[in-house]
Coordinates of C-alpha atoms in Angstrom, one line a residue:
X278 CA -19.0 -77.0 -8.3
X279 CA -16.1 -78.7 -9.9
X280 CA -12.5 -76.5 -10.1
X281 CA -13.0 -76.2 -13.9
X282 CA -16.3 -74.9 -13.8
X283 CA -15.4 -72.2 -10.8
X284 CA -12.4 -71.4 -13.5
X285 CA -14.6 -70.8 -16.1
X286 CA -17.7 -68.6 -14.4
X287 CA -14.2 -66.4 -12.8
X288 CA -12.7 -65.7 -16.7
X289 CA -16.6 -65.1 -17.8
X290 CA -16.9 -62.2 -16.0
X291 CA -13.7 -60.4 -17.2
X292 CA -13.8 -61.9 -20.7
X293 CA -17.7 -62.4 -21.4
X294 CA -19.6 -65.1 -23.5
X295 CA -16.9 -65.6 -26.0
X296 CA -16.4 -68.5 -23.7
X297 CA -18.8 -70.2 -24.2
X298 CA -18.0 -71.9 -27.2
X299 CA -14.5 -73.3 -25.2
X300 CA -16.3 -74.1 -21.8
X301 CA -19.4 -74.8 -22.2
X302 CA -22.6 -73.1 -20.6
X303 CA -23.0 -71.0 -17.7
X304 CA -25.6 -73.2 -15.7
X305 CA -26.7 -77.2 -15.5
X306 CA -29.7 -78.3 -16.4
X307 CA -31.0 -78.4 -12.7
X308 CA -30.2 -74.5 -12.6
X309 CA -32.9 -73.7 -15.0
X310 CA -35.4 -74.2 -12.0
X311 CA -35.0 -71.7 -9.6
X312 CA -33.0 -71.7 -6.5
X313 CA -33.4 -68.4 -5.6
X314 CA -35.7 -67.4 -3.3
X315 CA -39.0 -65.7 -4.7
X316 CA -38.1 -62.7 -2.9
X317 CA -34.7 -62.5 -5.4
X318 CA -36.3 -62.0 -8.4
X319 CA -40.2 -61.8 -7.6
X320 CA -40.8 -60.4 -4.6
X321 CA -44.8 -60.0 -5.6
X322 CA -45.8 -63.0 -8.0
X323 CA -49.2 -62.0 -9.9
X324 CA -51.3 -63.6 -12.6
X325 CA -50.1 -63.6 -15.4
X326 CA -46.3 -63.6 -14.8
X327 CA -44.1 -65.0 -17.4
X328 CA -40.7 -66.2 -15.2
X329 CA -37.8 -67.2 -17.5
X330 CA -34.9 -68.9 -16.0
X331 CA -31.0 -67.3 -15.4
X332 CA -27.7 -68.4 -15.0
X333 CA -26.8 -69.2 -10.8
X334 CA -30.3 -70.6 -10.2
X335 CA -31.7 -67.3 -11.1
X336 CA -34.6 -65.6 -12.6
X337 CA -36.5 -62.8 -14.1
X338 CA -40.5 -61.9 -13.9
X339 CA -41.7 -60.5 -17.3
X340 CA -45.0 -59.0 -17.9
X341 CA -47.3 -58.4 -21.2
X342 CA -48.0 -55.1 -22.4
X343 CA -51.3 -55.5 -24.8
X344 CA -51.6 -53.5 -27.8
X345 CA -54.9 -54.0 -30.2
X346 CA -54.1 -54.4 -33.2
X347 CA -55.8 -55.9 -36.4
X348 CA -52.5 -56.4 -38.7
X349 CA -48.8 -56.3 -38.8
X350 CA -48.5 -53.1 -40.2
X351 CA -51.3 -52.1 -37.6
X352 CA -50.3 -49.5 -34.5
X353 CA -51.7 -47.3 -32.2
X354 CA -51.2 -43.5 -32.0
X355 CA -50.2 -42.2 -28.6
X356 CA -49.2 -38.9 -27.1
X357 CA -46.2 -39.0 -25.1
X358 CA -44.1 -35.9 -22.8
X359 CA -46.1 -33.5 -20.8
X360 CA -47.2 -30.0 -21.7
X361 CA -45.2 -27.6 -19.4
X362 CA -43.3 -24.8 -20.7
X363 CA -40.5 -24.9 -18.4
X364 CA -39.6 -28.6 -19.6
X365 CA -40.7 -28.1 -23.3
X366 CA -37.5 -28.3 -24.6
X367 CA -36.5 -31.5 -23.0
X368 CA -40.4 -33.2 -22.9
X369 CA -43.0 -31.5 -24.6
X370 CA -45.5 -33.5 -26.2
X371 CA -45.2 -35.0 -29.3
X372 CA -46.8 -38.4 -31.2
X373 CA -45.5 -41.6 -31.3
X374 CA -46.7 -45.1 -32.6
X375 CA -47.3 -48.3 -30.6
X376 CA -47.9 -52.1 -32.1
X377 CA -46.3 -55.4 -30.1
X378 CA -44.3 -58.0 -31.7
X379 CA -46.2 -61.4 -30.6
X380 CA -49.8 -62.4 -31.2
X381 CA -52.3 -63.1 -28.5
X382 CA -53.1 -66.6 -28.6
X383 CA -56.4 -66.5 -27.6
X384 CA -57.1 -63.5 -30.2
X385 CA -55.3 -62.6 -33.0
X386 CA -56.4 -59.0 -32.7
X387 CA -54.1 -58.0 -29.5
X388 CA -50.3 -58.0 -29.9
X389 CA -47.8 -57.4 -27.5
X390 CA -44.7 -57.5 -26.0
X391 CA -43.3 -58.3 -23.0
X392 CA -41.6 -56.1 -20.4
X393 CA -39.6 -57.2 -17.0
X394 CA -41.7 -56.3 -14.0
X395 CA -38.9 -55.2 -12.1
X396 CA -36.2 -53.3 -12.5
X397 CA -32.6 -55.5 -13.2
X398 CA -30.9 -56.4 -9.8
X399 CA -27.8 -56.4 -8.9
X400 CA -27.7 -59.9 -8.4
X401 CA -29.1 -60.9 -11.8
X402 CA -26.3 -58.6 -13.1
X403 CA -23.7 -60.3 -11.8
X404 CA -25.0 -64.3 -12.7
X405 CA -24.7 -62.9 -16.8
X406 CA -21.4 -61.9 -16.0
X407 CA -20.7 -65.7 -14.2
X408 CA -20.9 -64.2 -10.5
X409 CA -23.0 -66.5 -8.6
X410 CA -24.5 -64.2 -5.7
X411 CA -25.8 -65.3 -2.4
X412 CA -29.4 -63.8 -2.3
X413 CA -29.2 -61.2 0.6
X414 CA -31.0 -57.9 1.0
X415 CA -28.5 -55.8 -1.1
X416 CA -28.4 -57.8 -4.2
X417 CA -31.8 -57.3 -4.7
X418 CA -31.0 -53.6 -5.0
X419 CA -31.7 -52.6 -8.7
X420 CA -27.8 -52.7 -10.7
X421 CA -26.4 -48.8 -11.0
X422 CA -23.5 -47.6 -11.5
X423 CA -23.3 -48.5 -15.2
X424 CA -22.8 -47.9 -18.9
X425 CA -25.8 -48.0 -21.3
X426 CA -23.3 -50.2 -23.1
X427 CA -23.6 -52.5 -19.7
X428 CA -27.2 -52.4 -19.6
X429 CA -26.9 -53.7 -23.4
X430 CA -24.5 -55.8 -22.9
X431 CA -26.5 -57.4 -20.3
X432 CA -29.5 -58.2 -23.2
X433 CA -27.3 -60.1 -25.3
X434 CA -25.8 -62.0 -22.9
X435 CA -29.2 -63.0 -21.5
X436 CA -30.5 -63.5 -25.1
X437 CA -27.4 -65.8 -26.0
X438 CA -27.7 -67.7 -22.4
X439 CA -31.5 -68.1 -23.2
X440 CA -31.1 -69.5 -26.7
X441 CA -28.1 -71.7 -25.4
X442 CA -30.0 -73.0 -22.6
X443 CA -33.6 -72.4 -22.5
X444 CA -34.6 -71.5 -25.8
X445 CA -38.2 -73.6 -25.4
X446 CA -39.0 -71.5 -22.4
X447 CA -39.0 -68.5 -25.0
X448 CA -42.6 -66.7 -26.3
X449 CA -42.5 -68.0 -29.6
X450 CA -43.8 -66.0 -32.6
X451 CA -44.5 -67.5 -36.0
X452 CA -42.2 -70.3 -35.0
X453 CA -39.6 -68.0 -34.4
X454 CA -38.2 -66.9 -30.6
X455 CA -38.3 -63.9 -28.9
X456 CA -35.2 -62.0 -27.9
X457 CA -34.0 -59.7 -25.0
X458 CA -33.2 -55.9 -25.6
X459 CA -33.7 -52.7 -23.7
X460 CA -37.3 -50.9 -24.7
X461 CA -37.3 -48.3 -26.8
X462 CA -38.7 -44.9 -24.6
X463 CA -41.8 -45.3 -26.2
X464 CA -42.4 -48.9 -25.3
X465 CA -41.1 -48.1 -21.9
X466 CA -43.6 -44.7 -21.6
X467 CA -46.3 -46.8 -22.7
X468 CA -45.9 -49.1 -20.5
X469 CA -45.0 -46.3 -17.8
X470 CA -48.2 -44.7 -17.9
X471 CA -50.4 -47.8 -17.6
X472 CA -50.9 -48.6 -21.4
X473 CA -54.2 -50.1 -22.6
X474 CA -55.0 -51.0 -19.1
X475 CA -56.0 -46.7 -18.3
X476 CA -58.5 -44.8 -19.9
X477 CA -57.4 -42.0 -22.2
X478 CA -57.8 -39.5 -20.3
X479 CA -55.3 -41.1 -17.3
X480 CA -52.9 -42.1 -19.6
X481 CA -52.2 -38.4 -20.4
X482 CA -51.9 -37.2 -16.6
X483 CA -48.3 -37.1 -15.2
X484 CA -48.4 -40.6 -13.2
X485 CA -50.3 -43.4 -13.6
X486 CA -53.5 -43.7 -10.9
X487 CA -52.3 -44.3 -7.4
X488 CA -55.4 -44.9 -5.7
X489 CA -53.5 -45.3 -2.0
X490 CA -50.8 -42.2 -2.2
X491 CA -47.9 -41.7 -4.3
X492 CA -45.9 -42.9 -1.2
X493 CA -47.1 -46.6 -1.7
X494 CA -46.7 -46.9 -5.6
X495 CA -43.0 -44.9 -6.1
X496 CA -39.4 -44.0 -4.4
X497 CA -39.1 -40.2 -4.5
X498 CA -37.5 -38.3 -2.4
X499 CA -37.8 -37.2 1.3
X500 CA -38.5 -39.3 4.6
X501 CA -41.9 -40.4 3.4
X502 CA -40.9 -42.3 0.6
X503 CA -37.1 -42.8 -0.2
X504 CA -35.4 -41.4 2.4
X505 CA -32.8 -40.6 -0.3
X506 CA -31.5 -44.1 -1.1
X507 CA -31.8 -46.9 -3.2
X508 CA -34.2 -49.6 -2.5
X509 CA -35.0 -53.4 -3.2
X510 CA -37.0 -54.1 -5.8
X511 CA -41.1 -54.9 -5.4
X512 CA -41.5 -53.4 -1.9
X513 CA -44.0 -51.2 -3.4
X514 CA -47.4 -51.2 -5.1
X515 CA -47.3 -51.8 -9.1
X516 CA -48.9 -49.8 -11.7
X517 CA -52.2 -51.1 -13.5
X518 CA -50.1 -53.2 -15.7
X519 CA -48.6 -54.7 -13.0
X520 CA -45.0 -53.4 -13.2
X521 CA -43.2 -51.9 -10.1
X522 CA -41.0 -49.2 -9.3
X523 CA -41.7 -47.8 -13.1
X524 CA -41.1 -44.2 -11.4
X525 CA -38.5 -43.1 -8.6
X526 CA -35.8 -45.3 -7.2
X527 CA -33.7 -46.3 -10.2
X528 CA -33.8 -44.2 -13.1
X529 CA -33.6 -46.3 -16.4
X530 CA -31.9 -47.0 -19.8
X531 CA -33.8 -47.4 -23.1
X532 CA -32.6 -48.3 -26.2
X533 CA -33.1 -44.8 -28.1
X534 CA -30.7 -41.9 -28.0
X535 CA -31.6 -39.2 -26.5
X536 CA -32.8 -35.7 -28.5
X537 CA -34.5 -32.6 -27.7
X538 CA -38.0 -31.9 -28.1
X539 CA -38.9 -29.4 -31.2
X540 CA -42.8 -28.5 -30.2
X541 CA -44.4 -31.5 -31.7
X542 CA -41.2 -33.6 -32.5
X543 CA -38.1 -34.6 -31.7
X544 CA -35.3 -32.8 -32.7
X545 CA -32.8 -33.8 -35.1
X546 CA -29.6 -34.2 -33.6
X547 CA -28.7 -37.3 -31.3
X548 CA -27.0 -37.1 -28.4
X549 CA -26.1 -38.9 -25.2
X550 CA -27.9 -41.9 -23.7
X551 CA -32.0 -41.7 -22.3
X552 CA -32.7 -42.6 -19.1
X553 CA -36.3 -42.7 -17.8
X554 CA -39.0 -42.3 -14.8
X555 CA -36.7 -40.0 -12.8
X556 CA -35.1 -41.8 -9.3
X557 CA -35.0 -41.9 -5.6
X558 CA -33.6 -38.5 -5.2
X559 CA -36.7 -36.8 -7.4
X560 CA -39.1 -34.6 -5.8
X561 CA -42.6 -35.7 -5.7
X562 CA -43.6 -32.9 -7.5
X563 CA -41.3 -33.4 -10.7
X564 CA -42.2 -37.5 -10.6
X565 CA -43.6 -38.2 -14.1
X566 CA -43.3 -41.0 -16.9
X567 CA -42.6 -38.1 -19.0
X568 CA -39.5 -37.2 -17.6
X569 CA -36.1 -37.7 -19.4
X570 CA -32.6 -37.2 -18.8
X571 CA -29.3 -37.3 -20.8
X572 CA -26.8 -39.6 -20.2
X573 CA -23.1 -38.4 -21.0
X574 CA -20.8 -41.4 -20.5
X575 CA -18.0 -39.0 -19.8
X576 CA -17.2 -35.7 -18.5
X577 CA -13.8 -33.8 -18.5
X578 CA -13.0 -35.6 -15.6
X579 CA -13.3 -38.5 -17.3
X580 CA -15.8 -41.6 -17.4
X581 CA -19.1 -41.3 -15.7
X582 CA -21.4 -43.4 -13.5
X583 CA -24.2 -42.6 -11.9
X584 CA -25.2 -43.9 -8.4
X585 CA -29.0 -44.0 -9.7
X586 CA -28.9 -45.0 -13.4
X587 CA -29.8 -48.7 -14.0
X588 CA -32.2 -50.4 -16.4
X589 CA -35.1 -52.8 -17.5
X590 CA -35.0 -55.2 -20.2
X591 CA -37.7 -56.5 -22.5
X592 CA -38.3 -59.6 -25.0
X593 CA -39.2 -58.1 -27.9
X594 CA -40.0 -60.0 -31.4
X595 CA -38.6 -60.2 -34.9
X596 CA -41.0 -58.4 -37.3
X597 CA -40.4 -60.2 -40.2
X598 CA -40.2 -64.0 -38.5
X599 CA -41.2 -65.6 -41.9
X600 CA -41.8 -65.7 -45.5
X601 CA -45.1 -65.7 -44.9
X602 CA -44.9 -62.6 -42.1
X603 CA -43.4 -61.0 -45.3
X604 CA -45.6 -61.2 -48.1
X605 CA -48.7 -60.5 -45.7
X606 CA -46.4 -57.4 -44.6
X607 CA -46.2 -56.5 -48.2
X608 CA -49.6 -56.7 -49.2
X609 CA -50.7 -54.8 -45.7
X610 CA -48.2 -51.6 -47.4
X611 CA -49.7 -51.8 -50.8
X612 CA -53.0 -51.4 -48.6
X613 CA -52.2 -48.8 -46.7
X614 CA -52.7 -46.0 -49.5
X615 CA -56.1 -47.5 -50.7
X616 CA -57.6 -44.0 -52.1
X617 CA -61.7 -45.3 -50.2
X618 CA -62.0 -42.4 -48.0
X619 CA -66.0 -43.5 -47.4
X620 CA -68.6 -46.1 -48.4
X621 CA -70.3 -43.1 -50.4
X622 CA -67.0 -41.9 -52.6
X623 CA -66.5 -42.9 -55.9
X624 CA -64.5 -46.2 -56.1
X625 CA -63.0 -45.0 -59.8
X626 CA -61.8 -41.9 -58.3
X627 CA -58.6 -42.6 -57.2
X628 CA -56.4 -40.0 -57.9
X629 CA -53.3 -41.9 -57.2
X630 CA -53.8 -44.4 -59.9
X631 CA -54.3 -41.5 -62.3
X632 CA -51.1 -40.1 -61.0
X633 CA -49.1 -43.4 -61.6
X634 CA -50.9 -43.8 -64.7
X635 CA -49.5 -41.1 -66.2
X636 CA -45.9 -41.5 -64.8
X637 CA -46.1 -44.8 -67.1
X638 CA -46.6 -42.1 -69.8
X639 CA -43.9 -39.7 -69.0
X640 CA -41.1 -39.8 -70.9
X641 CA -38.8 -36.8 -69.5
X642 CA -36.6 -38.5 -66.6
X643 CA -36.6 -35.7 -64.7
X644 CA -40.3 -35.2 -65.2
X645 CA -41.2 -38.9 -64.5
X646 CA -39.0 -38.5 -61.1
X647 CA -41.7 -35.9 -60.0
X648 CA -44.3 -37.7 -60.7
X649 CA -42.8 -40.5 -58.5
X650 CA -42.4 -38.3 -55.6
X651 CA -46.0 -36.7 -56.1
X652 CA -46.9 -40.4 -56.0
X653 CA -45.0 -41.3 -52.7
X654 CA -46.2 -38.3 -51.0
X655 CA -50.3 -38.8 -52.2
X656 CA -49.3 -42.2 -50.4
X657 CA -47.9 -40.9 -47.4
X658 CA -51.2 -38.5 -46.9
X659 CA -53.6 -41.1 -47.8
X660 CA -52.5 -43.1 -45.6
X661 CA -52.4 -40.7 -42.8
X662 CA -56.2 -39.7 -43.8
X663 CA -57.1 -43.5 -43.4
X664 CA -55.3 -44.0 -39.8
X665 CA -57.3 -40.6 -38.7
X666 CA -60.6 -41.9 -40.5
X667 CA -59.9 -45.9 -38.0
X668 CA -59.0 -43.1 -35.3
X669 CA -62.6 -41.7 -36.2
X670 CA -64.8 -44.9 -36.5
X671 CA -63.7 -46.2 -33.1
X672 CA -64.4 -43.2 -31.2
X673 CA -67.8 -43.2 -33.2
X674 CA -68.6 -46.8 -32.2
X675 CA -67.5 -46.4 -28.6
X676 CA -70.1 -43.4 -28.3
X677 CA -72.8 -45.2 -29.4
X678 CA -71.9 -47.9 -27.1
X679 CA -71.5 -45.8 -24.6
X680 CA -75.1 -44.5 -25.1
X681 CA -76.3 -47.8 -25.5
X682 CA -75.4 -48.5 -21.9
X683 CA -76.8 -45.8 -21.3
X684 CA -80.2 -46.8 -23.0
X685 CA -80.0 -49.5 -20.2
X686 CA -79.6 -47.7 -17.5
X687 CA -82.5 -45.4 -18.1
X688 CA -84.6 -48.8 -19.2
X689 CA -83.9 -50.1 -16.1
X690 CA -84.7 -47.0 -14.0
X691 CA -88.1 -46.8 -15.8
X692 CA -89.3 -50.2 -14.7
X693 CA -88.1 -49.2 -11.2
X694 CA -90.6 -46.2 -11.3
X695 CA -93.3 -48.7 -12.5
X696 CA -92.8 -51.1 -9.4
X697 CA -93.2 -48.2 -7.4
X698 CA -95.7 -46.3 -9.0
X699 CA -97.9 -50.1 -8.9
X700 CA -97.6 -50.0 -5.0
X701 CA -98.3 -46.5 -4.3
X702 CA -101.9 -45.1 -3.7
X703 CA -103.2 -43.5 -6.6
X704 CA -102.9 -39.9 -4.6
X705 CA -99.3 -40.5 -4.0
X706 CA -98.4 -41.0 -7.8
X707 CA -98.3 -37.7 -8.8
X708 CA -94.5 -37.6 -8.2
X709 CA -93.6 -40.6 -9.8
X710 CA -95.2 -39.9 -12.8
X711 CA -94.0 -36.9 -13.3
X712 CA -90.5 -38.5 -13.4
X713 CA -91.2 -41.3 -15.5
X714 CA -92.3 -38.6 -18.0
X715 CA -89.1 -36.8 -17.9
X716 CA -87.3 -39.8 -18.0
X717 CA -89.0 -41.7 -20.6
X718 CA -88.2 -38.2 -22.9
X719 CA -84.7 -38.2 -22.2
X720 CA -84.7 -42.3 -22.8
X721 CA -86.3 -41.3 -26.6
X722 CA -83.9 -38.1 -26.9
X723 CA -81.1 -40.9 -26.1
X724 CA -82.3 -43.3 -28.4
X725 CA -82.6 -40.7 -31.4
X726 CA -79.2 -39.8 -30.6
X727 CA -78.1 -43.2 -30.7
X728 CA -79.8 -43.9 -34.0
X729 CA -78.1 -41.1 -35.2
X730 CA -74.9 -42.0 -34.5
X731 CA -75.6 -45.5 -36.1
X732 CA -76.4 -43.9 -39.6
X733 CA -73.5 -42.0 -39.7
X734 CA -70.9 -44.6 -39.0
X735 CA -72.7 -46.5 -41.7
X736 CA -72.7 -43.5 -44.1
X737 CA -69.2 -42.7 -43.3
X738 CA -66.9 -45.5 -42.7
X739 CA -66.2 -48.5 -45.1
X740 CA -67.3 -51.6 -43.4
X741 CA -64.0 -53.2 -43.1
X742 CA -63.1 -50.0 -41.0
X743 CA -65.7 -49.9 -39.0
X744 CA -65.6 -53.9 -38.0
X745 CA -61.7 -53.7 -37.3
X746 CA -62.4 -50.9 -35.5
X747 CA -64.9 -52.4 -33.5
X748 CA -63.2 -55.1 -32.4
X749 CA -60.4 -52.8 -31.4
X750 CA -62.5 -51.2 -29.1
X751 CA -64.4 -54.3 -27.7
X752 CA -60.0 -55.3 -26.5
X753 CA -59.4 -51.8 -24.8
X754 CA -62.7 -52.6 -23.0
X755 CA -61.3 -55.7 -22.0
X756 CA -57.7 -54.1 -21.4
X757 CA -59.2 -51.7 -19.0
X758 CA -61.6 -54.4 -17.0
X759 CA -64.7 -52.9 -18.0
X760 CA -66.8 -55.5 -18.4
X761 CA -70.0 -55.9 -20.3
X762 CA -69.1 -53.6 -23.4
X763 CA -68.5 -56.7 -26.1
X764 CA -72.0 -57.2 -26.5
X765 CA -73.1 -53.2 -26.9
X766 CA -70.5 -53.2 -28.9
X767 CA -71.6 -56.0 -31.2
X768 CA -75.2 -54.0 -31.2
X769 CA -74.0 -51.3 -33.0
X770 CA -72.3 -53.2 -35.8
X771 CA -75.6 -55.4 -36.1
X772 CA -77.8 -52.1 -36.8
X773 CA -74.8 -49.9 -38.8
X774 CA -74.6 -53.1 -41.0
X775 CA -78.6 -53.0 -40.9
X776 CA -78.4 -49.4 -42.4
X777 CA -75.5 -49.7 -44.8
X778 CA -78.0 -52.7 -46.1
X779 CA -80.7 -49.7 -46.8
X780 CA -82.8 -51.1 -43.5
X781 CA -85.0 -48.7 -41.5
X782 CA -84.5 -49.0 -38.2
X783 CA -87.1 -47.4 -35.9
X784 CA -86.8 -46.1 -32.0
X785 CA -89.2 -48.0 -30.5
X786 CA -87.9 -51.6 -32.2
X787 CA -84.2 -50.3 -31.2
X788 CA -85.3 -50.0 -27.4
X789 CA -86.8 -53.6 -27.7
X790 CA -83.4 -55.3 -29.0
X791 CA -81.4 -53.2 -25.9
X792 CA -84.0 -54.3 -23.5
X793 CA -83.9 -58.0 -24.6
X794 CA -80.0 -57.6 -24.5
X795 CA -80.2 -56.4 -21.1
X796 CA -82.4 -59.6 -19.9
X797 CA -80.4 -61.5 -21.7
X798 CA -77.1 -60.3 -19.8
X799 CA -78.5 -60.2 -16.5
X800 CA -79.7 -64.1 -16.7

């Protein structure tokens, strides 16, 4: 390294990327491939890892957090704290609302974003400040000691360094690159908890599943995990999204302030800095993606850092990229209030044209100011009625998928009782038949059910609805590895489409199309 260059990465630490413009960049073009070894910055590669490059020969593992999602303006609602009295106050549960920033290539109904699979270390911390660390055992350590202001300084410096120096390398999005920023706590939660890759009902426990003991997926403390210390990065298990160390060792920044809880919300007033998934010294029992501290930068003793606070960073995406992002934003709001609660109400009945109407008419200012606000608010609860109606359909469509596997199931249990039944001596059947009579009445209760379910999805949802929401269910399937849903999924649509076109669909001509559908996936 030439004296100049030396000169420059010593004044970059103390006087940050201001310098940049004088001296040039922090790292050569040969830097951008690393020289680090794995261990430094990706101690357990994985399919699917997105590495972007750092200044000293470094690098940082990223991984994508899926979200389905059928529009710009589409999101998903999620529960987030944990319902214990004692922590209320600080974690209580309350709703929040998830979407990603980039578009699936493969499918443009999954968005996501993209979140760094480890926590940052100590090394990477120093190369954005222009301090080119030997890799050793303790600069893998995650970076404490700091200021949310460090942890956000950090993001900049990496987003300026990346669009300096590696801007192609960058997930792209209409055109337009990604940039690096702490999460917000929801992104972080959801990601904490496992996402789109759990099913709903492990999403909402305290930790993500950890099949093999909580000893081999987080650093809490005690001798069997922690032993009260910090520790490197990536020594442990990940969580099904493939992020590590989400809970224990460091706690972490996020981007929001931190406030109270208020029951169902978050309370008004702002206050310190968040900091996220508890740390090395945290009992097992109080580990949780829930849990949340405040961060005071300063005390009456003066400023404050703590041992255990460090942070994550994420590449998030611009949500208005283009002109075109824009108008198809715009037109997504205007559709937002459309006043269709079903396929069987009234398409003239729209009560907040009538309402707008007559603000046209109003004279009075102050009457015609009502009006507007009556307006807004019919908005604001139409829209809400929609969101709970998509809520509705998808759960309706993943039942009746769910009892179409079912269907196959019992189908194929059936024609194992005929095999047998065929090679057993006639005074040996009685058994047998006596189960394939039970089961073939549960296999038509089933069906009926099924059928049911069918008609009233076709009766009830708008057929827009009820295809986005189908497809949104065939991705959690996917997100969750549970395969062979897609086409049970598409079964349904076929046969509620079949009924909202005034067909008659009958039991036994239902049980055929599953039972072909079942060949047809087992070939």
């Amino acid at each position: 390294m030439s004296t100049r260059n030396s000169f420059v990465r010593g004044l970059l630490g103390r006087f940050g990327l201001a310098l940049l413009a004088a001296h040039g960049a922090l790292a050569t073009a040969a830097e951008l491939k690393p020289t680090w070894p794995q261990a430094a910055f990706n101690p357990q590669p994985a399919d699917g890892d997105l590495l972007l490059p750092m200044p000293c020969g470094g690098a940082m593992a990223f991984r994508r957090v899926d979200v389905p999602s059928l529009s710009p303006l589409d999101d998903r609602k999620i529960s987030l704290g944990f319902p214990d009295e004692a922590t209320g106050y600080l974690e209580g549960n309350h709703d929040a609302y998830m979407a990603g920033g980039f578009v699936r290539r493969d499918t443009s109904s999954m968005r996501y974003y993209l979140l760094a699979k480890y926590e940052v270390t100590h090394q990477q911390f120093e190369a954005m400040r222009g301090n080119c660390l030997k890799p050793q055992a303790g600069n893998a350590l995650p970076a404490t000691g700091i200021q949310w202001a460090d942890a956000v300084d950090f993001a900049h410096r990496y987003t300026m360094w990346l669009a300096k120096e590696a801007k192609d390398r960058l997930p792209l999005e209409e055109g337009q690159p990604g940039f690096v920023r702490l999460p917000t706590e929801s992104e972080w939660e959801f990601a904490a908890r496992g996402g789109g890759a759990v099913s709903a009902g492990e999403f909402e426990e305290p930790t993500f599943p950890m099949p093999d003991g909580p000893e081999r997926y987080a650093w809490f403390a005690g001798t069997q995990s922690s032993n009260n210390r910090l520790n490197a990065i990536g020594l442990l298990k990940p969580n099904p999204l493939g992020l590590h160390d989400m809970l224990g060792n460091a706690s972490e920044f996020v981007l929001d302030p931190f406030r109270l809880n208020k029951h169902s919300r978050l309370h008004g007033q702002a206050g310190g800095f968040t900091l996220k998934g508890a740390d090395y010294r945290t009992d097992l029992e109080q580990l949780r993606a829930s849990a949340r501290t405040e961060y005071v930068p300063i005390s009456d003793r003066g400023p404050r850092a703590d041992k255990s606070a460090g942070f994550r960073v994420m590449i998030a995406a611009p949500s208005l990229p283009t002109r075109a992002r824009l108008k198809l934003v715009k037109q997504a709001w205007t559709s937002l209030a459309s006043s269709k609660p079903s396929v069987s109400a009234d398409s003239l009945a729209d009560p907040l044209a009538e309402i707008e109407q007559l603000a046209k008419l109003v004279e009075q200012p102050a009457l015609k100011k009502r009006m507007d606000r009556l307006a807004a608010q019919w908005r604001s609860n139409i829209q809400q009625r929609n969101e709970q109606r998509d809520r509705a359909a998808r759960s309706e469509i993943r039942m009746a998928a769910y009892l179409v596997n079912k269907l196959v199931r019992d189908l194929n249990g059936i024609a194992a009782s005929e095999k047998l039944k065929a090679v057993l001596r006639k005074d040996s059947q009685a058994k047998v038949v006596a189960q394939l009579e039970r089961s073939r009445k549960s296999l038509h209760e089933t069906a009926d059910y099924l059928l049911a379910s069918i008609r009233q999805i076709g009766r009830d949802y708008p057929a827009d609805s009820a295809n986005g929401q189908a497809e949104i269910a065939k991705k959690e399937f996917e997100q969750r590895k549970v395969a062979g849903y897609g086409p049970l999924i598409d079964l349904v649509r076929r046969k509620v489409a079949e009924v909202r076109g005034g067909q008659r669909i009958e039991r036994q001509s239902l049980l055929d199309e599953i039972t072909k559908l079942e060949r047809a996936g087992s070939r």
